Tab-separated table of C-alpha atoms in Angstrom:
chain	number	residue	atom	x	y	z
A	1309	MET	CA	0.000	0.000	0.000
A	1310	ALA	CA	1.413	3.378	-1.013
A	1311	MET	CA	2.013	5.907	1.733
A	1312	ARG	CA	-0.129	9.038	1.769
A	1313	ALA	CA	1.283	12.399	2.694
A	1314	PRO	CA	0.362	13.392	6.262
A	1315	ALA	CA	-2.395	15.959	6.515
A	1316	GLY	CA	-3.941	16.012	9.964
A	1317	SER	CA	-7.528	17.020	10.624
A	1318	PRO	CA	-9.392	19.497	8.431
A	1319	LYS	CA	-8.448	23.065	9.238
A	1320	GLN	CA	-10.782	25.600	10.820
A	1321	ARG	CA	-10.507	29.018	9.156
A	1322	ASP	CA	-11.089	32.281	10.978
A	1323	PRO	CA	-14.084	34.059	9.393
A	1324	LYS	CA	-12.085	37.310	9.548
A	1325	LYS	CA	-9.569	35.821	7.109
A	1326	ILE	CA	-12.026	34.377	4.623
A	1327	PRO	CA	-11.495	36.012	1.205
A	1328	ASN	CA	-14.404	37.885	-0.304
A	1329	GLY	CA	-15.047	35.315	-3.000
A	1330	ASP	CA	-15.050	32.203	-0.823
A	1331	ASN	CA	-18.785	32.381	-0.103
A	1332	ALA	CA	-18.370	30.801	3.293
A	1333	ALA	CA	-20.574	31.397	6.289
A	1334	GLN	CA	-23.179	33.423	4.454
A	1335	GLY	CA	-26.185	31.980	6.189
A	1336	LYS	CA	-27.846	30.987	2.915
A	1337	TRP	CA	-25.627	28.090	1.921
A	1338	GLY	CA	-26.562	24.641	0.721
A	1339	ARG	CA	-30.113	23.358	0.701
A	1340	ALA	CA	-33.145	24.675	2.574
A	1341	TRP	CA	-33.620	24.651	6.333
A	1342	GLU	CA	-37.386	24.469	5.899
A	1343	VAL	CA	-39.425	22.559	3.318
A	1344	ASP	CA	-42.338	24.126	1.441
A	1345	TRP	CA	-45.065	21.979	-0.089
A	1346	PHE	CA	-43.700	22.262	-3.644
A	1347	SER	CA	-40.214	21.114	-2.617
A	1348	LEU	CA	-41.656	18.203	-0.681
A	1349	ALA	CA	-43.889	17.209	-3.613
A	1350	SER	CA	-40.873	17.347	-5.946
A	1351	VAL	CA	-38.833	15.193	-3.594
A	1352	MET	CA	-41.580	12.597	-3.305
A	1353	PHE	CA	-42.049	12.546	-7.078
A	1354	LEU	CA	-38.348	11.951	-7.726
A	1355	LEU	CA	-38.015	9.309	-5.021
A	1356	MET	CA	-40.933	7.379	-6.506
A	1357	PHE	CA	-40.454	7.891	-10.234
A	1358	ALA	CA	-36.743	8.477	-10.961
A	1359	PRO	CA	-35.923	4.742	-10.542
A	1360	LEU	CA	-38.907	3.877	-12.761
A	1361	ILE	CA	-37.712	6.321	-15.432
A	1362	VAL	CA	-34.311	4.650	-15.554
A	1363	TYR	CA	-35.899	1.204	-15.726
A	1364	TYR	CA	-38.330	2.311	-18.450
A	1365	PHE	CA	-35.586	3.593	-20.744
A	1366	VAL	CA	-33.388	0.535	-20.308
A	1367	MET	CA	-36.336	-1.859	-20.672
A	1368	SER	CA	-37.541	-0.030	-23.799
A	1369	CYS	CA	-34.237	-0.730	-25.505
A	1370	ASP	CA	-34.011	-4.309	-24.272
A	1371	GLN	CA	-37.554	-5.344	-25.203
A	1372	TYR	CA	-38.871	-2.765	-27.690
A	1373	GLY	CA	-35.899	-1.643	-29.783
A	1374	CYS	CA	-35.615	1.679	-27.914
A	1375	SER	CA	-39.178	2.755	-28.702
A	1376	LEU	CA	-40.602	4.857	-25.880
A	1377	THR	CA	-44.195	4.530	-27.051
A	1378	ALA	CA	-44.395	0.800	-27.873
A	1379	PRO	CA	-44.522	-0.430	-24.236
A	1380	VAL	CA	-47.362	1.979	-23.422
A	1381	VAL	CA	-49.302	1.102	-26.579
A	1382	GLU	CA	-49.001	-2.627	-25.962
A	1383	VAL	CA	-50.139	-2.349	-22.355
A	1384	VAL	CA	-53.052	-0.037	-23.236
A	1385	THR	CA	-54.215	-2.252	-26.116
A	1386	GLY	CA	-53.863	-5.423	-24.056
A	1387	LYS	CA	-51.173	-6.991	-26.229
A	1388	SER	CA	-48.918	-7.088	-23.186
A	1389	SER	CA	-49.108	-6.427	-19.479
A	1390	LEU	CA	-46.849	-4.995	-16.832
A	1391	SER	CA	-46.295	-8.470	-15.448
A	1392	ASP	CA	-45.251	-9.692	-18.908
A	1393	ILE	CA	-42.739	-6.887	-19.245
A	1394	TRP	CA	-41.365	-7.567	-15.774
A	1395	ALA	CA	-41.155	-11.305	-16.492
A	1396	HIS	CA	-38.922	-10.588	-19.496
A	1397	THR	CA	-36.620	-8.315	-17.492
A	1398	PRO	CA	-33.358	-10.004	-16.424
A	1399	GLY	CA	-32.812	-10.072	-12.684
A	1400	VAL	CA	-29.640	-9.645	-10.722
A	1401	THR	CA	-27.119	-12.423	-11.330
A	1402	ALA	CA	-24.086	-13.690	-9.457
A	1403	ARG	CA	-21.962	-12.724	-12.455
A	1404	ALA	CA	-23.227	-9.146	-12.422
A	1405	ALA	CA	-22.748	-8.914	-8.658
A	1406	GLN	CA	-19.145	-10.086	-8.999
A	1407	ILE	CA	-18.481	-7.569	-11.766
A	1408	TYR	CA	-19.996	-4.679	-9.844
A	1409	VAL	CA	-18.353	-5.449	-6.513
A	1410	GLY	CA	-15.026	-5.853	-8.284
A	1411	TRP	CA	-15.524	-2.590	-10.146
A	1412	VAL	CA	-16.384	-0.505	-7.083
A	1413	THR	CA	-13.628	-2.124	-5.013
A	1414	PHE	CA	-11.103	-1.359	-7.750
A	1415	GLN	CA	-12.161	2.285	-7.897
A	1416	VAL	CA	-11.995	2.612	-4.099
A	1417	ALA	CA	-8.464	1.167	-4.206
A	1418	LEU	CA	-7.401	3.632	-6.911
A	1419	TYR	CA	-8.931	6.495	-4.922
A	1420	MET	CA	-7.486	5.573	-1.535
A	1421	MET	CA	-4.266	3.679	-2.121
A	1422	ILE	CA	-2.432	5.369	-4.996
A	1423	PRO	CA	-1.490	9.026	-4.425
A	1424	ASP	CA	-1.555	11.086	-7.588
A	1425	PHE	CA	1.593	11.120	-9.678
A	1426	CYS	CA	0.187	12.650	-12.868
A	1427	HIS	CA	0.754	16.203	-11.608
A	1428	LYS	CA	4.485	15.464	-11.472
A	1429	PHE	CA	4.848	15.074	-15.236
A	1430	LEU	CA	1.730	16.570	-16.898
A	1431	PRO	CA	2.250	20.315	-17.470
A	1432	GLY	CA	-0.707	22.394	-16.322
A	1433	TYR	CA	-2.440	19.570	-14.457
A	1434	VAL	CA	-3.187	20.215	-10.770
A	1435	GLY	CA	-3.474	17.041	-8.719
A	1436	GLY	CA	-2.298	15.582	-5.443
A	1437	ILE	CA	-3.427	16.989	-2.110
A	1438	GLN	CA	-5.566	20.096	-2.563
A	1439	GLU	CA	-7.768	22.204	-0.333
A	1440	GLY	CA	-11.473	22.576	-0.953
A	1441	ALA	CA	-13.632	25.616	-0.360
A	1442	VAL	CA	-14.382	26.809	3.154
A	1443	THR	CA	-17.525	25.118	4.457
A	1444	PRO	CA	-20.223	27.153	6.241
A	1445	ALA	CA	-18.799	25.989	9.578
A	1446	GLY	CA	-15.350	27.272	8.579
A	1447	THR	CA	-13.811	23.873	7.798
A	1448	VAL	CA	-11.279	23.532	4.996
A	1449	ASN	CA	-11.175	19.912	3.864
A	1450	LYS	CA	-8.218	18.388	2.084
A	1451	TYR	CA	-8.656	16.084	-0.897
A	1452	GLU	CA	-6.442	13.662	-2.783
A	1453	ILE	CA	-7.049	14.673	-6.391
A	1454	ASN	CA	-6.251	11.574	-8.438
A	1455	GLY	CA	-9.275	11.120	-10.691
A	1456	LEU	CA	-7.353	11.563	-13.935
A	1457	GLN	CA	-4.882	8.961	-12.779
A	1458	ALA	CA	-7.681	6.531	-11.906
A	1459	TRP	CA	-9.290	7.114	-15.315
A	1460	LEU	CA	-6.001	6.501	-17.138
A	1461	ILE	CA	-5.151	3.332	-15.199
A	1462	THR	CA	-8.655	1.957	-15.664
A	1463	HIS	CA	-8.682	2.559	-19.410
A	1464	LEU	CA	-5.139	1.322	-19.959
A	1465	LEU	CA	-6.143	-1.936	-18.301
A	1466	TRP	CA	-9.341	-2.053	-20.390
A	1467	PHE	CA	-7.429	-1.732	-23.673
A	1468	ALA	CA	-4.709	-4.104	-22.484
A	1469	ASN	CA	-7.371	-6.708	-21.767
A	1470	ALA	CA	-9.116	-6.130	-25.100
A	1471	HIS	CA	-5.951	-6.483	-27.174
A	1472	LEU	CA	-3.556	-8.621	-25.107
A	1473	PHE	CA	-4.886	-10.501	-22.100
A	1474	HIS	CA	-8.489	-11.330	-23.056
A	1475	TRP	CA	-9.572	-11.889	-19.441
A	1476	PHE	CA	-13.113	-10.875	-20.343
A	1477	SER	CA	-15.041	-9.744	-23.401
A	1478	PRO	CA	-15.148	-5.997	-24.113
A	1479	THR	CA	-18.926	-6.426	-24.413
A	1480	ILE	CA	-19.140	-7.483	-20.750
A	1481	ILE	CA	-20.925	-4.302	-19.658
A	1482	PHE	CA	-23.578	-4.448	-22.370
A	1483	ASP	CA	-24.072	-8.189	-21.883
A	1484	ASN	CA	-24.847	-7.624	-18.180
A	1485	TRP	CA	-26.464	-4.195	-18.516
A	1486	ILE	CA	-29.769	-4.833	-16.753
A	1487	PRO	CA	-28.402	-7.143	-14.022
A	1488	LEU	CA	-25.795	-4.450	-13.331
A	1489	LEU	CA	-28.647	-1.930	-12.999
A	1490	TRP	CA	-29.950	-3.773	-9.953
A	1491	CYS	CA	-26.463	-3.866	-8.438
A	1492	ALA	CA	-26.068	-0.126	-8.994
A	1493	ASN	CA	-29.431	0.494	-7.304
A	1494	ILE	CA	-28.394	-1.576	-4.292
A	1495	LEU	CA	-25.238	0.502	-3.887
A	1496	GLY	CA	-27.087	3.774	-4.477
A	1497	TYR	CA	-29.711	3.103	-1.842
A	1498	THR	CA	-27.177	1.621	0.585
A	1499	VAL	CA	-24.794	4.583	0.493
A	1500	SER	CA	-27.675	7.088	0.664
A	1501	THR	CA	-29.164	5.360	3.708
A	1502	PHE	CA	-25.769	5.093	5.379
A	1503	ALA	CA	-25.134	8.804	4.780
A	1504	LEU	CA	-28.457	9.700	6.422
A	1505	VAL	CA	-27.817	7.515	9.473
A	1506	LYS	CA	-24.281	8.824	9.719
A	1507	GLY	CA	-25.513	12.410	9.625
A	1508	TYR	CA	-27.773	11.760	12.609
A	1509	LEU	CA	-25.496	9.548	14.690
A	1510	PHE	CA	-21.843	10.276	13.892
A	1511	PRO	CA	-21.422	13.187	11.447
A	1512	THR	CA	-17.992	14.217	10.244
A	1513	SER	CA	-18.792	17.859	11.057
A	1514	ALA	CA	-21.939	18.391	13.108
A	1515	LYS	CA	-21.873	22.152	12.454
A	1516	ASP	CA	-22.167	21.513	8.708
A	1517	CYS	CA	-25.304	19.364	9.042
A	1518	LYS	CA	-28.842	20.486	8.216
A	1519	PHE	CA	-32.054	18.961	9.537
A	1520	THR	CA	-35.447	20.034	8.204
A	1521	GLY	CA	-37.655	17.810	10.332
A	1522	ASN	CA	-38.885	16.049	7.186
A	1523	PHE	CA	-37.460	12.552	6.740
A	1524	PHE	CA	-37.998	12.332	2.974
A	1525	TYR	CA	-36.375	15.694	2.275
A	1526	ASN	CA	-33.433	14.875	4.531
A	1527	TYR	CA	-33.042	11.499	2.824
A	1528	MET	CA	-33.039	12.894	-0.674
A	1529	MET	CA	-31.137	16.154	-0.260
A	1530	GLY	CA	-28.825	14.972	2.494
A	1531	VAL	CA	-28.003	15.963	6.042
A	1532	GLU	CA	-24.200	16.064	6.038
A	1533	PHE	CA	-22.312	18.590	3.948
A	1534	ASN	CA	-19.106	16.585	3.520
A	1535	PRO	CA	-19.546	13.080	4.942
A	1536	ARG	CA	-16.284	11.211	5.263
A	1537	VAL	CA	-14.984	7.900	6.506
A	1538	GLY	CA	-11.582	8.507	8.019
A	1539	LYS	CA	-9.514	11.469	6.898
A	1540	TRP	CA	-9.616	10.844	3.159
A	1541	PHE	CA	-12.653	8.947	1.909
A	1542	ASP	CA	-14.942	11.802	0.928
A	1543	PHE	CA	-18.383	10.618	-0.210
A	1544	LYS	CA	-19.043	13.603	-2.446
A	1545	LEU	CA	-15.781	13.536	-4.356
A	1546	PHE	CA	-15.741	9.765	-4.759
A	1547	PHE	CA	-19.318	9.225	-5.880
A	1548	ASN	CA	-19.486	12.342	-8.056
A	1549	GLY	CA	-16.451	11.217	-10.026
A	1550	ARG	CA	-16.008	7.538	-9.330
A	1551	PRO	CA	-17.427	5.048	-10.111
A	1552	GLY	CA	-20.002	6.724	-12.399
A	1553	ILE	CA	-17.956	9.117	-14.551
A	1554	VAL	CA	-14.964	6.785	-14.875
A	1555	ALA	CA	-17.447	4.146	-15.995
A	1556	TRP	CA	-19.108	6.489	-18.528
A	1557	THR	CA	-16.398	6.066	-21.155
A	1558	LEU	CA	-15.980	2.348	-20.416
A	1559	ILE	CA	-19.708	1.842	-20.949
A	1560	ASN	CA	-19.498	3.600	-24.312
A	1561	LEU	CA	-16.531	1.443	-25.301
A	1562	SER	CA	-18.466	-1.683	-24.397
A	1563	PHE	CA	-21.398	-0.492	-26.504
A	1564	ALA	CA	-19.041	0.108	-29.433
A	1565	ALA	CA	-17.603	-3.376	-28.992
A	1566	LYS	CA	-21.104	-4.837	-29.036
A	1567	GLN	CA	-21.941	-2.958	-32.223
A	1568	GLN	CA	-18.769	-4.359	-33.775
A	1569	GLU	CA	-19.727	-7.862	-32.661
A	1570	LEU	CA	-23.290	-7.641	-34.002
A	1571	PHE	CA	-22.741	-5.773	-37.261
A	1572	GLY	CA	-19.071	-6.255	-38.113
A	1573	SER	CA	-18.125	-2.579	-37.851
A	1574	VAL	CA	-18.437	0.507	-35.678
A	1575	THR	CA	-20.422	3.366	-37.220
A	1576	ASN	CA	-19.225	6.944	-37.359
A	1577	ALA	CA	-22.129	7.920	-35.096
A	1578	MET	CA	-20.856	5.567	-32.381
A	1579	ILE	CA	-17.338	6.921	-32.812
A	1580	LEU	CA	-18.602	10.496	-32.474
A	1581	VAL	CA	-20.526	9.695	-29.294
A	1582	ASN	CA	-17.480	7.961	-27.811
A	1583	VAL	CA	-15.102	10.779	-28.723
A	1584	LEU	CA	-17.279	13.751	-27.736
A	1585	GLN	CA	-18.310	12.258	-24.401
A	1586	ALA	CA	-14.724	11.178	-23.691
A	1587	VAL	CA	-13.618	14.794	-24.186
A	1588	TYR	CA	-16.121	15.859	-21.524
A	1589	VAL	CA	-15.051	13.093	-19.120
A	1590	VAL	CA	-11.323	13.755	-19.487
A	1591	ASP	CA	-11.976	17.470	-19.035
A	1592	PHE	CA	-13.829	16.708	-15.798
A	1593	PHE	CA	-10.871	14.826	-14.351
A	1594	TRP	CA	-8.284	17.258	-15.698
A	1595	ASN	CA	-10.121	20.012	-13.822
A	1596	GLU	CA	-11.031	17.963	-10.754
A	1597	THR	CA	-9.339	20.493	-8.462
A	1598	TRP	CA	-11.468	23.262	-9.960
A	1599	TYR	CA	-14.518	21.043	-9.363
A	1600	LEU	CA	-13.936	21.383	-5.606
A	1601	LYS	CA	-15.222	24.974	-5.903
A	1602	THR	CA	-18.405	24.157	-7.842
A	1603	ILE	CA	-22.003	23.957	-6.630
A	1604	ASP	CA	-21.923	20.152	-6.101
A	1605	ILE	CA	-19.150	20.411	-3.521
A	1606	CYS	CA	-19.730	23.933	-2.178
A	1607	HIS	CA	-23.509	23.918	-1.705
A	1608	ASP	CA	-25.113	20.482	-2.070
A	1609	HIS	CA	-25.367	18.066	0.828
A	1610	PHE	CA	-24.833	14.359	0.258
A	1611	GLY	CA	-28.064	12.402	0.126
A	1612	TRP	CA	-30.019	10.197	-2.268
A	1613	TYR	CA	-29.898	12.935	-4.898
A	1614	LEU	CA	-26.126	12.522	-5.219
A	1615	GLY	CA	-25.638	8.989	-3.866
A	1616	TRP	CA	-28.251	7.165	-5.956
A	1617	GLY	CA	-27.961	9.667	-8.798
A	1618	ASP	CA	-24.242	9.090	-9.266
A	1619	CYS	CA	-24.575	5.307	-9.037
A	1620	VAL	CA	-27.661	4.840	-11.246
A	1621	TRP	CA	-28.997	7.928	-13.004
A	1622	LEU	CA	-25.675	9.113	-14.396
A	1623	PRO	CA	-24.233	5.875	-15.836
A	1624	TYR	CA	-27.564	4.627	-17.169
A	1625	LEU	CA	-29.117	7.766	-18.656
A	1626	TYR	CA	-26.003	9.700	-19.718
A	1627	THR	CA	-25.034	6.765	-21.946
A	1628	LEU	CA	-28.371	6.375	-23.759
A	1629	GLN	CA	-26.889	7.481	-27.086
A	1630	GLY	CA	-24.367	4.646	-27.127
A	1631	LEU	CA	-27.011	2.133	-26.011
A	1632	TYR	CA	-29.368	3.291	-28.751
A	1633	LEU	CA	-26.655	2.910	-31.397
A	1634	VAL	CA	-26.178	-0.735	-30.455
A	1635	TYR	CA	-29.790	-1.396	-31.455
A	1636	HIS	CA	-29.813	1.133	-34.316
A	1637	PRO	CA	-26.351	1.378	-35.937
A	1638	VAL	CA	-26.683	4.828	-37.520
A	1639	GLN	CA	-24.125	5.710	-40.201
A	1640	LEU	CA	-24.144	9.465	-40.730
A	1641	SER	CA	-23.437	11.260	-43.978
A	1642	ALA	CA	-20.136	13.131	-44.035
A	1643	PRO	CA	-21.782	16.594	-43.717
A	1644	HIS	CA	-24.002	15.404	-40.850
A	1645	ALA	CA	-21.049	13.843	-39.018
A	1646	LEU	CA	-18.916	16.961	-39.520
A	1647	ALA	CA	-21.712	19.210	-38.258
A	1648	VAL	CA	-22.146	17.070	-35.126
A	1649	LEU	CA	-18.403	17.094	-34.490
A	1650	LEU	CA	-18.125	20.866	-34.891
A	1651	LEU	CA	-21.171	21.493	-32.708
A	1652	GLY	CA	-19.808	19.228	-29.990
A	1653	LEU	CA	-16.360	20.846	-30.077
A	1654	ALA	CA	-17.862	24.346	-30.139
A	1655	GLY	CA	-20.000	23.503	-27.120
A	1656	TYR	CA	-16.983	22.142	-25.289
A	1657	TYR	CA	-14.897	25.211	-26.147
A	1658	ILE	CA	-17.564	27.591	-24.835
A	1659	PHE	CA	-18.044	25.492	-21.688
A	1660	ARG	CA	-14.340	25.283	-20.903
A	1661	GLU	CA	-13.351	28.819	-21.952
A	1662	ALA	CA	-16.230	30.401	-19.999
A	1663	ASN	CA	-15.214	28.523	-16.867
A	1664	HIS	CA	-11.562	29.441	-17.470
A	1665	GLN	CA	-12.446	33.128	-17.765
A	1666	LYS	CA	-14.312	33.089	-14.466
A	1667	ASP	CA	-11.534	31.144	-12.723
A	1668	LEU	CA	-8.863	33.524	-14.052
A	1669	PHE	CA	-10.894	36.540	-12.977
A	1670	ARG	CA	-11.279	35.184	-9.450
A	1671	LYS	CA	-7.636	34.175	-9.055
A	1672	THR	CA	-6.325	37.553	-10.207
A	1673	ASP	CA	-9.068	39.657	-8.624
A	1674	GLY	CA	-9.810	41.069	-12.071
A	1675	ASN	CA	-6.196	41.926	-12.921
A	1676	CYS	CA	-6.106	39.902	-16.118
A	1677	GLN	CA	-6.966	39.999	-19.812
A	1678	ILE	CA	-10.299	38.654	-21.125
A	1679	TRP	CA	-10.554	38.703	-24.901
A	1680	GLY	CA	-7.539	41.025	-24.992
A	1681	ARG	CA	-8.962	43.585	-22.581
A	1682	LYS	CA	-9.068	44.237	-18.876
A	1683	PRO	CA	-12.404	42.736	-17.753
A	1684	LYS	CA	-15.288	44.904	-16.615
A	1685	TYR	CA	-17.104	44.028	-13.425
A	1686	ILE	CA	-19.698	45.184	-10.940
A	1687	GLU	CA	-18.596	45.643	-7.357
A	1688	CYS	CA	-20.932	44.007	-4.862
A	1689	SER	CA	-21.149	43.727	-1.125
A	1690	TYR	CA	-22.848	41.240	1.154
A	1691	THR	CA	-23.192	40.458	4.837
A	1692	SER	CA	-22.034	37.056	6.106
A	1693	ALA	CA	-23.688	35.090	8.885
A	1694	ASP	CA	-21.334	36.603	11.471
A	1695	GLY	CA	-22.546	40.109	10.574
A	1696	ARG	CA	-19.409	41.169	8.724
A	1697	ARG	CA	-19.507	43.052	5.436
A	1698	HIS	CA	-17.588	41.650	2.485
A	1699	ARG	CA	-16.960	42.874	-1.039
A	1700	SER	CA	-17.016	40.831	-4.212
A	1701	LYS	CA	-16.855	41.346	-7.972
A	1702	LEU	CA	-19.149	40.029	-10.702
A	1703	MET	CA	-17.531	39.945	-14.137
A	1704	VAL	CA	-19.468	41.334	-17.108
A	1705	SER	CA	-16.852	40.728	-19.821
A	1706	GLY	CA	-16.063	37.853	-22.163
A	1707	PHE	CA	-18.648	35.108	-22.289
A	1708	TRP	CA	-20.019	36.418	-18.984
A	1709	GLY	CA	-21.024	39.639	-20.710
A	1710	LEU	CA	-23.135	37.696	-23.203
A	1711	ALA	CA	-25.185	35.776	-20.633
A	1712	ARG	CA	-25.043	35.136	-16.898
A	1713	HIS	CA	-24.565	31.380	-17.316
A	1714	PHE	CA	-22.897	31.054	-20.700
A	1715	ASN	CA	-20.918	28.026	-19.520
A	1716	TYR	CA	-24.251	26.203	-19.330
A	1717	THR	CA	-24.958	27.267	-22.917
A	1718	GLY	CA	-21.820	25.462	-24.028
A	1719	ASP	CA	-22.823	22.432	-21.987
A	1720	LEU	CA	-26.208	22.321	-23.719
A	1721	LEU	CA	-24.651	22.609	-27.184
A	1722	GLY	CA	-22.441	19.622	-26.408
A	1723	SER	CA	-25.429	17.689	-25.084
A	1724	LEU	CA	-27.359	18.408	-28.271
A	1725	ALA	CA	-24.434	17.161	-30.370
A	1726	TYR	CA	-24.482	13.772	-28.606
A	1727	CYS	CA	-28.155	13.410	-29.453
A	1728	LEU	CA	-27.891	14.589	-33.067
A	1729	ALA	CA	-25.303	11.886	-33.682
A	1730	CYS	CA	-28.135	9.356	-33.356
A	1731	GLY	CA	-30.228	10.722	-36.224
A	1732	PHE	CA	-33.920	11.505	-36.029
A	1733	SER	CA	-35.718	8.155	-35.992
A	1734	HIS	CA	-36.372	7.868	-32.246
A	1735	LEU	CA	-37.002	10.157	-29.297
A	1736	LEU	CA	-34.989	8.150	-26.773
A	1737	PRO	CA	-31.515	9.576	-27.576
A	1738	TYR	CA	-32.869	13.106	-27.107
A	1739	PHE	CA	-33.833	12.562	-23.489
A	1740	TYR	CA	-30.356	13.687	-22.486
A	1741	VAL	CA	-30.569	17.210	-23.921
A	1742	VAL	CA	-34.113	17.626	-22.560
A	1743	TYR	CA	-32.978	16.528	-19.103
A	1744	MET	CA	-29.867	18.737	-19.194
A	1745	SER	CA	-31.983	21.730	-20.240
A	1746	ILE	CA	-34.296	21.216	-17.261
A	1747	LEU	CA	-31.377	20.607	-14.900
A	1748	LEU	CA	-29.340	23.637	-15.978
A	1749	ILE	CA	-32.299	26.029	-16.160
A	1750	HIS	CA	-33.231	24.935	-12.632
A	1751	ARG	CA	-29.645	25.553	-11.560
A	1752	CYS	CA	-29.767	29.010	-13.145
A	1753	LEU	CA	-32.878	29.884	-11.165
A	1754	ARG	CA	-31.540	28.367	-7.954
A	1755	ASP	CA	-28.181	30.141	-8.286
A	1756	GLU	CA	-29.809	33.451	-9.071
A	1757	ASP	CA	-32.227	33.216	-6.167
A	1758	ARG	CA	-29.264	32.655	-3.854
A	1759	CYS	CA	-27.319	35.539	-5.409
A	1760	SER	CA	-30.316	37.857	-5.297
A	1761	ARG	CA	-30.716	37.281	-1.566
A	1762	LYS	CA	-26.977	37.577	-1.062
A	1763	TYR	CA	-26.235	40.742	-3.051
A	1764	GLY	CA	-29.610	42.543	-3.041
A	1765	ARG	CA	-29.562	45.728	-5.135
A	1766	ASP	CA	-26.090	44.956	-6.439
A	1767	TRP	CA	-27.536	41.850	-8.063
A	1768	GLU	CA	-30.213	43.995	-9.719
A	1769	ARG	CA	-27.447	46.168	-11.210
A	1770	TYR	CA	-25.699	43.041	-12.469
A	1771	THR	CA	-28.805	41.577	-14.112
A	1772	ALA	CA	-29.526	44.939	-15.742
A	1773	THR	CA	-26.019	44.908	-17.227
A	1774	VAL	CA	-26.219	41.246	-18.319
A	1775	PRO	CA	-29.976	40.733	-18.889
A	1776	ARG	CA	-29.923	37.214	-20.345
A	1777	ARG	CA	-29.352	33.939	-18.530
A	1778	LEU	CA	-28.339	31.496	-21.286
A	1779	LEU	CA	-29.022	32.818	-24.781
A	1780	PRO	CA	-28.105	36.397	-25.735
A	1781	GLY	CA	-31.233	38.226	-26.876
A	1782	LEU	CA	-33.566	35.334	-26.008
A	1783	PHE	CA	-33.343	33.911	-22.485
């Protein structure tokens, strides 16, 4: 077992020394303290129907060639019944359980036992032990950033097996897709339940916990802010990135291998989906340190929303395009393929460059160049929970002068490209862009509500200067 650099307990930071942009101890952090009827209804809806949505999509491909309407039509017309559909659904198998336990154990080992070495030879990559944002209670957690390393090791072993060792078939994931779904659900519910119990009985940081008095809301949205086991196993960082996102590209590769097995070749649509989504995944791990300052880590608590979502929703619904192409091997015309590629790369460029501009602006306190000019900004002030006044700056230059969330615009363009690679014969591949639109618009509204309460009239000045959220001139 490799030795890990000593770190000690998480630091406690004096609120007087918290920089203006750290957003700590503001009183309005994370999720709600109280639950209104709409939030509770939304929570109950997701708890009941999100697992059924995942099952419906996967079952539709397995039994109905990815048609979303055929199962409903057959049940309504009496040609089939719910019991018939369930009877034809594969259950959990010992083989799938072995694969899944081995997979999760391997990712835990990569996360916990091998300190990052990529930052020592990859120029520009920031890995190893890094500090996260200040939590509302003033805690500064340390993280071992080694996601890129875990992704590289995992994929090197995958390709080595496919071309040299032949320990298992590259189609192993597709061949066990539905049995693995049940295994992923077991883990998702187990870790979510454990996190809830832990938050009540032995939280990592009691001051960073939130209790609403409503069991279902606490279960879904989480009680603990940064639940940990020991000093290093952080639930948020592990489950947000591993095993789901590392698996994303492996799942796509397995789908491509299955298409090759069934039809003798891999279509350009499948290649595009693999390449464009791999760009997104590698970007995520390359910027894993930056991810420590995003909404998932800085504001969200760890509950079913993240625990089950990262284990089930992400790997099963973010890969629908590859799954669809196994059943429908679309071969795009050269102009169509080129258009999809350019749209996907343009979306990625906007997403990454917008985030880079904001990060550069924050690091330099505005003393930088954005599009060749010194960036413009609006000075804001806010009062933290301890009653102290702080000052902050909101940039209105570059992509952030076009719309208040232009990074999300790039994300949506990339999402649309994945779907367009599948042609226009079925609705199923387009679920992803519809879902991402709902998710990101909700995030826009949630972020802006928080900022409005935080900055008050200064936020009104900012929205007057940058009036659009996502699309210049439209929305």
